[in-house]
Amino acid sequence: MSPSRFTRDEGQGPPVLFVHGLMASQRVFDAVIAQVKGSRRCLAVDLPCSGKSGPWAPMEPRALASAVARWLDAAGVGECTLVGHSFGGLVALELIRAAPGRFSKALLMSTPGMGLSPALRTVLDAPALSAGAALVERLPVVPRLVQAYLDQFLAGASGTLTAAQLEGYLETLRQPGAWRAMLEATQAVGRYQLEPHALAGARVDVLWGEKDRLVPLVDGERLAVALGSGFEVLPRLGHLLPEEAPEAVVSWLEGRAALRPAGR
């Protein structure tokens, strides 16, 4: 285990791996883990330059999946359920692609599996953007600005993150290399190629917020159709589903959620 990689392992029962998205940490799953750790072994990892982790792997889904799989091996984890949010869903897809028999069940939330537009990919690959990320690294993290940015992706009744939830994001943004890591990950999203045929045999369900402003609902529908997945839209919710609707994740884990195929 790398000393710069922060992991979480608590609870008893069938194992579940939680993989968070960009700018976040494993803390986004706190409310879910609190409800299921009595009956499940809950595993999570802070991605590179996120939460309490340093730069332990390249910010690319396949490389991250390989590193996470080795950690699971070392932890004695065999067959495992996956829950991935946003960029973390791409890591989950790569884990399944590499070992579909091991990861036979997965929930993807707000996952940009259909890539980005060619125009946006061109912008993200511009050398000036990397220089800009290095410049932003030197600026102080202003909590109220981070709060305002994140709140625009919430569409639920509260409309704002709690102080404890916000601190999870601030912790990531204070990490050296966080902005560069997020840029590298976003560039990787632009290059990502979905391989539905490599996921045959795995049950993959897709959960989306109706009001997601970061990865729009139409992308969720396209992803679910491409994967032949069960699909559910959560009305009036946005992008940050682990925090907006932890009960929906718990319901899926406990087998109480019946997701229908997309388009039906």
PDB file of C-alpha atoms in Angstrom:
ATOM      1  CA  MET A   1       0.000   0.000   0.000  1.00  0.00           C
ATOM      2  CA  SER A   2       1.437   3.370  -0.996  1.00  0.00           C
ATOM      3  CA  PRO A   3       1.732   5.752   1.967  1.00  0.00           C
ATOM      4  CA  SER A   4       0.390   8.536  -0.272  1.00  0.00           C
ATOM      5  CA  ARG A   5      -2.828   6.631  -1.046  1.00  0.00           C
ATOM      6  CA  PHE A   6      -5.637   7.027   1.490  1.00  0.00           C
ATOM      7  CA  THR A   7      -8.080   4.130   1.696  1.00  0.00           C
ATOM      8  CA  ARG A   8     -11.137   3.282   3.750  1.00  0.00           C
ATOM      9  CA  ASP A   9     -12.242  -0.196   4.792  1.00  0.00           C
ATOM     10  CA  GLU A  10     -15.032  -0.634   7.319  1.00  0.00           C
ATOM     11  CA  GLY A  11     -18.050  -2.790   7.979  1.00  0.00           C
ATOM     12  CA  GLN A  12     -18.825  -6.488   7.626  1.00  0.00           C
ATOM     13  CA  GLY A  13     -20.412  -8.503   4.834  1.00  0.00           C
ATOM     14  CA  PRO A  14     -20.262  -8.649   1.021  1.00  0.00           C
ATOM     15  CA  PRO A  15     -17.754  -6.046  -0.222  1.00  0.00           C
ATOM     16  CA  VAL A  16     -18.738  -2.832  -1.999  1.00  0.00           C
ATOM     17  CA  LEU A  17     -16.190  -0.485  -3.577  1.00  0.00           C
ATOM     18  CA  PHE A  18     -17.102   3.212  -3.800  1.00  0.00           C
ATOM     19  CA  VAL A  19     -15.218   5.407  -6.308  1.00  0.00           C
ATOM     20  CA  HIS A  20     -15.689   9.183  -6.176  1.00  0.00           C
ATOM     21  CA  GLY A  21     -15.465  11.820  -8.901  1.00  0.00           C
ATOM     22  CA  LEU A  22     -13.273  14.850  -9.547  1.00  0.00           C
ATOM     23  CA  MET A  23     -12.715  17.619  -6.998  1.00  0.00           C
ATOM     24  CA  ALA A  24     -14.187  15.279  -4.381  1.00  0.00           C
ATOM     25  CA  SER A  25     -13.032  12.484  -2.062  1.00  0.00           C
ATOM     26  CA  GLN A  26     -14.378   9.247  -0.613  1.00  0.00           C
ATOM     27  CA  ARG A  27     -16.200  11.453   1.926  1.00  0.00           C
ATOM     28  CA  VAL A  28     -19.016  12.018  -0.598  1.00  0.00           C
ATOM     29  CA  PHE A  29     -20.178   8.495   0.300  1.00  0.00           C
ATOM     30  CA  ASP A  30     -20.264   9.104   4.078  1.00  0.00           C
ATOM     31  CA  ALA A  31     -24.069   9.036   4.302  1.00  0.00           C
ATOM     32  CA  VAL A  32     -24.310   5.859   2.207  1.00  0.00           C
ATOM     33  CA  ILE A  33     -21.592   4.007   4.103  1.00  0.00           C
ATOM     34  CA  ALA A  34     -23.112   4.967   7.452  1.00  0.00           C
ATOM     35  CA  GLN A  35     -26.346   3.207   6.433  1.00  0.00           C
ATOM     36  CA  VAL A  36     -24.917   0.018   4.913  1.00  0.00           C
ATOM     37  CA  LYS A  37     -21.720  -0.781   6.833  1.00  0.00           C
ATOM     38  CA  GLY A  38     -23.701  -2.909   9.266  1.00  0.00           C
ATOM     39  CA  SER A  39     -24.329  -5.442   6.493  1.00  0.00           C
ATOM     40  CA  ARG A  40     -21.588  -4.713   3.943  1.00  0.00           C
ATOM     41  CA  ARG A  41     -17.843  -4.324   3.869  1.00  0.00           C
ATOM     42  CA  CYS A  42     -17.415  -0.791   2.525  1.00  0.00           C
ATOM     43  CA  LEU A  43     -14.197   0.059   0.689  1.00  0.00           C
ATOM     44  CA  ALA A  44     -13.234   3.418  -0.777  1.00  0.00           C
ATOM     45  CA  VAL A  45     -10.111   5.204  -1.911  1.00  0.00           C
ATOM     46  CA  ASP A  46      -9.198   8.852  -2.359  1.00  0.00           C
ATOM     47  CA  LEU A  47      -8.134   9.242  -5.993  1.00  0.00           C
ATOM     48  CA  PRO A  48      -4.733  10.867  -6.684  1.00  0.00           C
ATOM     49  CA  CYS A  49      -4.366  14.408  -5.284  1.00  0.00           C
ATOM     50  CA  SER A  50      -7.837  14.089  -3.755  1.00  0.00           C
ATOM     51  CA  GLY A  51      -8.860  14.039  -0.110  1.00  0.00           C
ATOM     52  CA  LYS A  52      -5.904  12.708   1.862  1.00  0.00           C
ATOM     53  CA  SER A  53      -4.134  11.071  -1.105  1.00  0.00           C
ATOM     54  CA  GLY A  54      -1.019  12.209  -2.910  1.00  0.00           C
ATOM     55  CA  PRO A  55      -0.233  11.514  -6.606  1.00  0.00           C
ATOM     56  CA  TRP A  56      -0.275   7.696  -6.423  1.00  0.00           C
ATOM     57  CA  ALA A  57      -1.252   6.937 -10.049  1.00  0.00           C
ATOM     58  CA  PRO A  58      -1.925   8.673 -13.393  1.00  0.00           C
ATOM     59  CA  MET A  59      -5.371  10.287 -13.571  1.00  0.00           C
ATOM     60  CA  GLU A  60      -6.553   7.986 -16.326  1.00  0.00           C
ATOM     61  CA  PRO A  61      -9.404   5.473 -15.830  1.00  0.00           C
ATOM     62  CA  ARG A  62      -7.568   2.339 -16.967  1.00  0.00           C
ATOM     63  CA  ALA A  63      -4.415   3.047 -14.943  1.00  0.00           C
ATOM     64  CA  LEU A  64      -6.474   3.881 -11.869  1.00  0.00           C
ATOM     65  CA  ALA A  65      -8.545   0.714 -12.257  1.00  0.00           C
ATOM     66  CA  SER A  66      -5.381  -1.384 -12.425  1.00  0.00           C
ATOM     67  CA  ALA A  67      -3.998   0.220  -9.259  1.00  0.00           C
ATOM     68  CA  VAL A  68      -7.312  -0.129  -7.408  1.00  0.00           C
ATOM     69  CA  ALA A  69      -7.566  -3.800  -8.416  1.00  0.00           C
ATOM     70  CA  ARG A  70      -4.125  -4.446  -6.917  1.00  0.00           C
ATOM     71  CA  TRP A  71      -5.225  -2.770  -3.682  1.00  0.00           C
ATOM     72  CA  LEU A  72      -8.323  -4.991  -3.575  1.00  0.00           C
ATOM     73  CA  ASP A  73      -6.107  -8.038  -4.111  1.00  0.00           C
ATOM     74  CA  ALA A  74      -3.922  -6.997  -1.188  1.00  0.00           C
ATOM     75  CA  ALA A  75      -7.025  -6.464   0.958  1.00  0.00           C
ATOM     76  CA  GLY A  76      -8.227  -9.993   0.217  1.00  0.00           C
ATOM     77  CA  VAL A  77     -11.283  -8.826  -1.720  1.00  0.00           C
ATOM     78  CA  GLY A  78     -12.652 -11.224  -4.333  1.00  0.00           C
ATOM     79  CA  GLU A  79     -16.024 -10.640  -5.983  1.00  0.00           C
ATOM     80  CA  CYS A  80     -17.122  -7.083  -5.346  1.00  0.00           C
ATOM     81  CA  THR A  81     -19.997  -4.701  -6.092  1.00  0.00           C
ATOM     82  CA  LEU A  82     -19.056  -1.314  -7.576  1.00  0.00           C
ATOM     83  CA  VAL A  83     -20.547   2.138  -7.026  1.00  0.00           C
ATOM     84  CA  GLY A  84     -18.981   4.900  -9.128  1.00  0.00           C
ATOM     85  CA  HIS A  85     -19.896   8.574  -9.269  1.00  0.00           C
ATOM     86  CA  SER A  86     -19.005  10.872 -12.181  1.00  0.00           C
ATOM     87  CA  PHE A  87     -15.345  10.237 -13.175  1.00  0.00           C
ATOM     88  CA  GLY A  88     -15.323   7.401 -10.644  1.00  0.00           C
ATOM     89  CA  GLY A  89     -17.848   5.617 -12.845  1.00  0.00           C
ATOM     90  CA  LEU A  90     -15.237   5.419 -15.608  1.00  0.00           C
ATOM     91  CA  VAL A  91     -12.846   3.754 -13.174  1.00  0.00           C
ATOM     92  CA  ALA A  92     -15.643   1.314 -12.320  1.00  0.00           C
ATOM     93  CA  LEU A  93     -16.209   0.551 -16.020  1.00  0.00           C
ATOM     94  CA  GLU A  94     -12.503  -0.168 -16.464  1.00  0.00           C
ATOM     95  CA  LEU A  95     -12.490  -2.475 -13.449  1.00  0.00           C
ATOM     96  CA  ILE A  96     -15.341  -4.449 -15.036  1.00  0.00           C
ATOM     97  CA  ARG A  97     -13.659  -4.490 -18.450  1.00  0.00           C
ATOM     98  CA  ALA A  98     -10.516  -5.997 -16.934  1.00  0.00           C
ATOM     99  CA  ALA A  99     -12.317  -8.579 -14.776  1.00  0.00           C
ATOM    100  CA  PRO A 100     -16.063  -8.843 -15.547  1.00  0.00           C
ATOM    101  CA  GLY A 101     -16.451 -11.972 -13.441  1.00  0.00           C
ATOM    102  CA  ARG A 102     -15.062 -10.245 -10.388  1.00  0.00           C
ATOM    103  CA  PHE A 103     -17.248  -7.134 -10.637  1.00  0.00           C
ATOM    104  CA  SER A 104     -20.614  -8.568 -11.595  1.00  0.00           C
ATOM    105  CA  LYS A 105     -22.762  -5.683 -10.378  1.00  0.00           C
ATOM    106  CA  ALA A 106     -22.225  -1.925 -10.662  1.00  0.00           C
ATOM    107  CA  LEU A 107     -24.085   1.341 -10.205  1.00  0.00           C
ATOM    108  CA  LEU A 108     -22.927   4.305 -12.287  1.00  0.00           C
ATOM    109  CA  MET A 109     -24.093   7.779 -11.286  1.00  0.00           C
ATOM    110  CA  SER A 110     -23.693  10.870 -13.472  1.00  0.00           C
ATOM    111  CA  THR A 111     -20.839   9.169 -15.356  1.00  0.00           C
ATOM    112  CA  PRO A 112     -19.427  10.862 -18.511  1.00  0.00           C
ATOM    113  CA  GLY A 113     -19.049   7.583 -20.372  1.00  0.00           C
ATOM    114  CA  MET A 114     -19.919   9.048 -23.764  1.00  0.00           C
ATOM    115  CA  GLY A 115     -16.915  11.395 -23.799  1.00  0.00           C
ATOM    116  CA  LEU A 116     -16.808  15.093 -24.664  1.00  0.00           C
ATOM    117  CA  SER A 117     -17.435  17.091 -27.821  1.00  0.00           C
ATOM    118  CA  PRO A 118     -14.482  17.452 -30.260  1.00  0.00           C
ATOM    119  CA  ALA A 119     -14.458  21.224 -29.708  1.00  0.00           C
ATOM    120  CA  LEU A 120     -14.163  20.856 -25.943  1.00  0.00           C
ATOM    121  CA  ARG A 121     -11.454  18.209 -26.330  1.00  0.00           C
ATOM    122  CA  THR A 122      -9.422  20.685 -28.401  1.00  0.00           C
ATOM    123  CA  VAL A 123      -9.724  23.328 -25.689  1.00  0.00           C
ATOM    124  CA  LEU A 124      -8.765  20.895 -22.929  1.00  0.00           C
ATOM    125  CA  ASP A 125      -5.655  19.744 -24.790  1.00  0.00           C
ATOM    126  CA  ALA A 126      -4.367  23.297 -25.334  1.00  0.00           C
ATOM    127  CA  PRO A 127      -0.929  23.845 -23.707  1.00  0.00           C
ATOM    128  CA  ALA A 128      -2.152  27.132 -22.223  1.00  0.00           C
ATOM    129  CA  LEU A 129      -4.660  25.244 -20.093  1.00  0.00           C
ATOM    130  CA  SER A 130      -1.910  23.241 -18.401  1.00  0.00           C
ATOM    131  CA  ALA A 131      -0.071  26.472 -17.678  1.00  0.00           C
ATOM    132  CA  GLY A 132      -3.288  27.908 -16.274  1.00  0.00           C
ATOM    133  CA  ALA A 133      -3.704  24.930 -13.944  1.00  0.00           C
ATOM    134  CA  ALA A 134      -0.197  25.512 -12.608  1.00  0.00           C
ATOM    135  CA  LEU A 135      -1.072  29.162 -11.968  1.00  0.00           C
ATOM    136  CA  VAL A 136      -4.320  28.330 -10.162  1.00  0.00           C
ATOM    137  CA  GLU A 137      -2.364  25.954  -7.910  1.00  0.00           C
ATOM    138  CA  ARG A 138      -0.672  29.001  -6.380  1.00  0.00           C
ATOM    139  CA  LEU A 139      -3.902  30.773  -5.468  1.00  0.00           C
ATOM    140  CA  PRO A 140      -5.549  30.393  -2.049  1.00  0.00           C
ATOM    141  CA  VAL A 141      -8.675  28.232  -1.750  1.00  0.00           C
ATOM    142  CA  VAL A 142     -11.661  30.468  -0.912  1.00  0.00           C
ATOM    143  CA  PRO A 143     -14.416  28.371   0.736  1.00  0.00           C
ATOM    144  CA  ARG A 144     -17.336  30.633  -0.204  1.00  0.00           C
ATOM    145  CA  LEU A 145     -16.335  30.561  -3.883  1.00  0.00           C
ATOM    146  CA  VAL A 146     -16.026  26.776  -3.823  1.00  0.00           C
ATOM    147  CA  GLN A 147     -19.433  26.578  -2.119  1.00  0.00           C
ATOM    148  CA  ALA A 148     -21.024  28.797  -4.774  1.00  0.00           C
ATOM    149  CA  TYR A 149     -19.477  26.731  -7.569  1.00  0.00           C
ATOM    150  CA  LEU A 150     -20.632  23.397  -6.166  1.00  0.00           C
ATOM    151  CA  ASP A 151     -24.104  24.582  -5.194  1.00  0.00           C
ATOM    152  CA  GLN A 152     -24.943  25.204  -8.855  1.00  0.00           C
ATOM    153  CA  PHE A 153     -24.759  21.432  -9.381  1.00  0.00           C
ATOM    154  CA  LEU A 154     -27.234  20.737  -6.571  1.00  0.00           C
ATOM    155  CA  ALA A 155     -30.899  20.752  -7.517  1.00  0.00           C
ATOM    156  CA  GLY A 156     -32.495  19.196  -4.433  1.00  0.00           C
ATOM    157  CA  ALA A 157     -34.519  20.798  -1.684  1.00  0.00           C
ATOM    158  CA  SER A 158     -31.535  21.979   0.386  1.00  0.00           C
ATOM    159  CA  GLY A 159     -29.768  23.642  -2.548  1.00  0.00           C
ATOM    160  CA  THR A 160     -26.487  23.842  -0.643  1.00  0.00           C
ATOM    161  CA  LEU A 161     -23.799  21.586   0.772  1.00  0.00           C
ATOM    162  CA  THR A 162     -23.449  21.258   4.514  1.00  0.00           C
ATOM    163  CA  ALA A 163     -20.257  22.511   6.162  1.00  0.00           C
ATOM    164  CA  ALA A 164     -19.053  18.918   6.589  1.00  0.00           C
ATOM    165  CA  GLN A 165     -19.731  18.092   2.931  1.00  0.00           C
ATOM    166  CA  LEU A 166     -17.980  21.252   1.747  1.00  0.00           C
ATOM    167  CA  GLU A 167     -14.901  20.433   3.816  1.00  0.00           C
ATOM    168  CA  GLY A 168     -14.436  17.233   1.810  1.00  0.00           C
ATOM    169  CA  TYR A 169     -14.050  19.277  -1.381  1.00  0.00           C
ATOM    170  CA  LEU A 170     -11.859  21.916   0.267  1.00  0.00           C
ATOM    171  CA  GLU A 171      -9.549  19.166   1.497  1.00  0.00           C
ATOM    172  CA  THR A 172      -9.030  18.057  -2.102  1.00  0.00           C
ATOM    173  CA  LEU A 173      -8.481  21.565  -3.461  1.00  0.00           C
ATOM    174  CA  ARG A 174      -5.787  22.187  -0.845  1.00  0.00           C
ATOM    175  CA  GLN A 175      -3.824  19.166  -2.080  1.00  0.00           C
ATOM    176  CA  PRO A 176      -0.650  19.985  -4.053  1.00  0.00           C
ATOM    177  CA  GLY A 177      -1.260  19.043  -7.674  1.00  0.00           C
ATOM    178  CA  ALA A 178      -5.060  18.902  -7.352  1.00  0.00           C
ATOM    179  CA  TRP A 179      -5.839  21.245 -10.247  1.00  0.00           C
ATOM    180  CA  ARG A 180      -3.376  19.573 -12.590  1.00  0.00           C
ATOM    181  CA  ALA A 181      -4.801  16.161 -11.650  1.00  0.00           C
ATOM    182  CA  MET A 182      -8.335  17.356 -12.390  1.00  0.00           C
ATOM    183  CA  LEU A 183      -7.243  18.727 -15.761  1.00  0.00           C
ATOM    184  CA  GLU A 184      -5.516  15.443 -16.641  1.00  0.00           C
ATOM    185  CA  ALA A 185      -8.629  13.510 -15.638  1.00  0.00           C
ATOM    186  CA  THR A 186     -10.904  15.751 -17.701  1.00  0.00           C
ATOM    187  CA  GLN A 187      -8.618  15.291 -20.702  1.00  0.00           C
ATOM    188  CA  ALA A 188      -8.850  11.535 -20.116  1.00  0.00           C
ATOM    189  CA  VAL A 189     -12.657  11.802 -20.187  1.00  0.00           C
ATOM    190  CA  GLY A 190     -12.352  13.402 -23.624  1.00  0.00           C
ATOM    191  CA  ARG A 191     -10.284  10.470 -24.869  1.00  0.00           C
ATOM    192  CA  TYR A 192     -12.394   7.778 -23.223  1.00  0.00           C
ATOM    193  CA  GLN A 193     -13.741   5.040 -25.492  1.00  0.00           C
ATOM    194  CA  LEU A 194     -16.645   3.020 -24.120  1.00  0.00           C
ATOM    195  CA  GLU A 195     -16.378  -0.727 -24.832  1.00  0.00           C
ATOM    196  CA  PRO A 196     -19.845  -2.194 -24.130  1.00  0.00           C
ATOM    197  CA  HIS A 197     -18.881  -5.610 -25.539  1.00  0.00           C
ATOM    198  CA  ALA A 198     -16.176  -5.931 -22.873  1.00  0.00           C
ATOM    199  CA  LEU A 199     -18.769  -5.571 -20.118  1.00  0.00           C
ATOM    200  CA  ALA A 200     -20.911  -8.524 -21.157  1.00  0.00           C
ATOM    201  CA  GLY A 201     -22.131 -10.548 -18.219  1.00  0.00           C
ATOM    202  CA  ALA A 202     -21.984  -7.722 -15.707  1.00  0.00           C
ATOM    203  CA  ARG A 203     -25.116  -6.071 -14.377  1.00  0.00           C
ATOM    204  CA  VAL A 204     -24.558  -2.340 -14.776  1.00  0.00           C
ATOM    205  CA  ASP A 205     -27.266   0.110 -13.703  1.00  0.00           C
ATOM    206  CA  VAL A 206     -27.275   3.844 -14.392  1.00  0.00           C
ATOM    207  CA  LEU A 207     -28.668   6.502 -12.053  1.00  0.00           C
ATOM    208  CA  TRP A 208     -29.013  10.155 -13.061  1.00  0.00           C
ATOM    209  CA  GLY A 209     -30.266  13.456 -11.708  1.00  0.00           C
ATOM    210  CA  GLU A 210     -32.944  15.060 -13.862  1.00  0.00           C
ATOM    211  CA  LYS A 211     -31.366  18.511 -13.419  1.00  0.00           C
ATOM    212  CA  ASP A 212     -27.704  17.509 -13.830  1.00  0.00           C
ATOM    213  CA  ARG A 213     -25.922  20.578 -15.252  1.00  0.00           C
ATOM    214  CA  LEU A 214     -22.475  19.032 -15.463  1.00  0.00           C
ATOM    215  CA  VAL A 215     -23.201  15.776 -17.317  1.00  0.00           C
ATOM    216  CA  PRO A 216     -26.656  16.288 -18.853  1.00  0.00           C
ATOM    217  CA  LEU A 217     -29.459  13.756 -18.701  1.00  0.00           C
ATOM    218  CA  VAL A 218     -29.246  13.014 -22.425  1.00  0.00           C
ATOM    219  CA  ASP A 219     -25.729  11.656 -21.855  1.00  0.00           C
ATOM    220  CA  GLY A 220     -27.097   9.360 -19.166  1.00  0.00           C
ATOM    221  CA  GLU A 221     -29.746   8.058 -21.539  1.00  0.00           C
ATOM    222  CA  ARG A 222     -27.145   7.435 -24.252  1.00  0.00           C
ATOM    223  CA  LEU A 223     -24.862   5.645 -21.798  1.00  0.00           C
ATOM    224  CA  ALA A 224     -27.653   3.402 -20.524  1.00  0.00           C
ATOM    225  CA  VAL A 225     -28.709   2.494 -24.072  1.00  0.00           C
ATOM    226  CA  ALA A 226     -25.111   1.725 -25.087  1.00  0.00           C
ATOM    227  CA  LEU A 227     -24.666  -0.536 -22.064  1.00  0.00           C
ATOM    228  CA  GLY A 228     -28.146  -2.076 -22.186  1.00  0.00           C
ATOM    229  CA  SER A 229     -28.440  -0.974 -18.567  1.00  0.00           C
ATOM    230  CA  GLY A 230     -31.192  -0.449 -16.095  1.00  0.00           C
ATOM    231  CA  PHE A 231     -31.829   3.287 -15.913  1.00  0.00           C
ATOM    232  CA  GLU A 232     -33.443   5.583 -13.372  1.00  0.00           C
ATOM    233  CA  VAL A 233     -33.848   9.352 -13.348  1.00  0.00           C
ATOM    234  CA  LEU A 234     -34.170  11.069  -9.979  1.00  0.00           C
ATOM    235  CA  PRO A 235     -36.570  14.013 -10.393  1.00  0.00           C
ATOM    236  CA  ARG A 236     -35.404  17.499  -9.404  1.00  0.00           C
ATOM    237  CA  LEU A 237     -31.896  16.343  -8.458  1.00  0.00           C
ATOM    238  CA  GLY A 238     -28.548  17.404  -9.892  1.00  0.00           C
ATOM    239  CA  HIS A 239     -25.031  16.020 -10.305  1.00  0.00           C
ATOM    240  CA  LEU A 240     -23.950  15.352  -6.712  1.00  0.00           C
ATOM    241  CA  LEU A 241     -26.157  12.304  -6.186  1.00  0.00           C
ATOM    242  CA  PRO A 242     -24.193  10.561  -3.400  1.00  0.00           C
ATOM    243  CA  GLU A 243     -24.872  13.611  -1.237  1.00  0.00           C
ATOM    244  CA  GLU A 244     -28.234  14.657  -2.677  1.00  0.00           C
ATOM    245  CA  ALA A 245     -29.802  11.195  -2.635  1.00  0.00           C
ATOM    246  CA  PRO A 246     -27.827   8.692  -0.531  1.00  0.00           C
ATOM    247  CA  GLU A 247     -31.048   6.770   0.075  1.00  0.00           C
ATOM    248  CA  ALA A 248     -31.241   5.955  -3.661  1.00  0.00           C
ATOM    249  CA  VAL A 249     -27.809   4.324  -3.510  1.00  0.00           C
ATOM    250  CA  VAL A 250     -28.744   2.422  -0.355  1.00  0.00           C
ATOM    251  CA  SER A 251     -31.964   1.232  -1.997  1.00  0.00           C
ATOM    252  CA  TRP A 252     -30.006  -0.103  -4.977  1.00  0.00           C
ATOM    253  CA  LEU A 253     -27.459  -1.867  -2.768  1.00  0.00           C
ATOM    254  CA  GLU A 254     -30.237  -3.510  -0.780  1.00  0.00           C
ATOM    255  CA  GLY A 255     -31.994  -4.708  -3.923  1.00  0.00           C
ATOM    256  CA  ARG A 256     -35.046  -2.506  -3.459  1.00  0.00           C
ATOM    257  CA  ALA A 257     -34.529  -0.435  -6.610  1.00  0.00           C
ATOM    258  CA  ALA A 258     -35.986  -1.859  -9.820  1.00  0.00           C
ATOM    259  CA  LEU A 259     -34.320   0.060 -12.658  1.00  0.00           C
ATOM    260  CA  ARG A 260     -35.917  -0.265 -16.080  1.00  0.00           C
ATOM    261  CA  PRO A 261     -33.975  -0.442 -19.356  1.00  0.00           C
ATOM    262  CA  ALA A 262     -33.432   2.973 -20.933  1.00  0.00           C
ATOM    263  CA  GLY A 263     -36.070   4.033 -23.444  1.00  0.00           C
ATOM    264  CA  ARG A 264     -38.920   2.065 -21.865  1.00  0.00           C
TER     265      ARG A 264
END
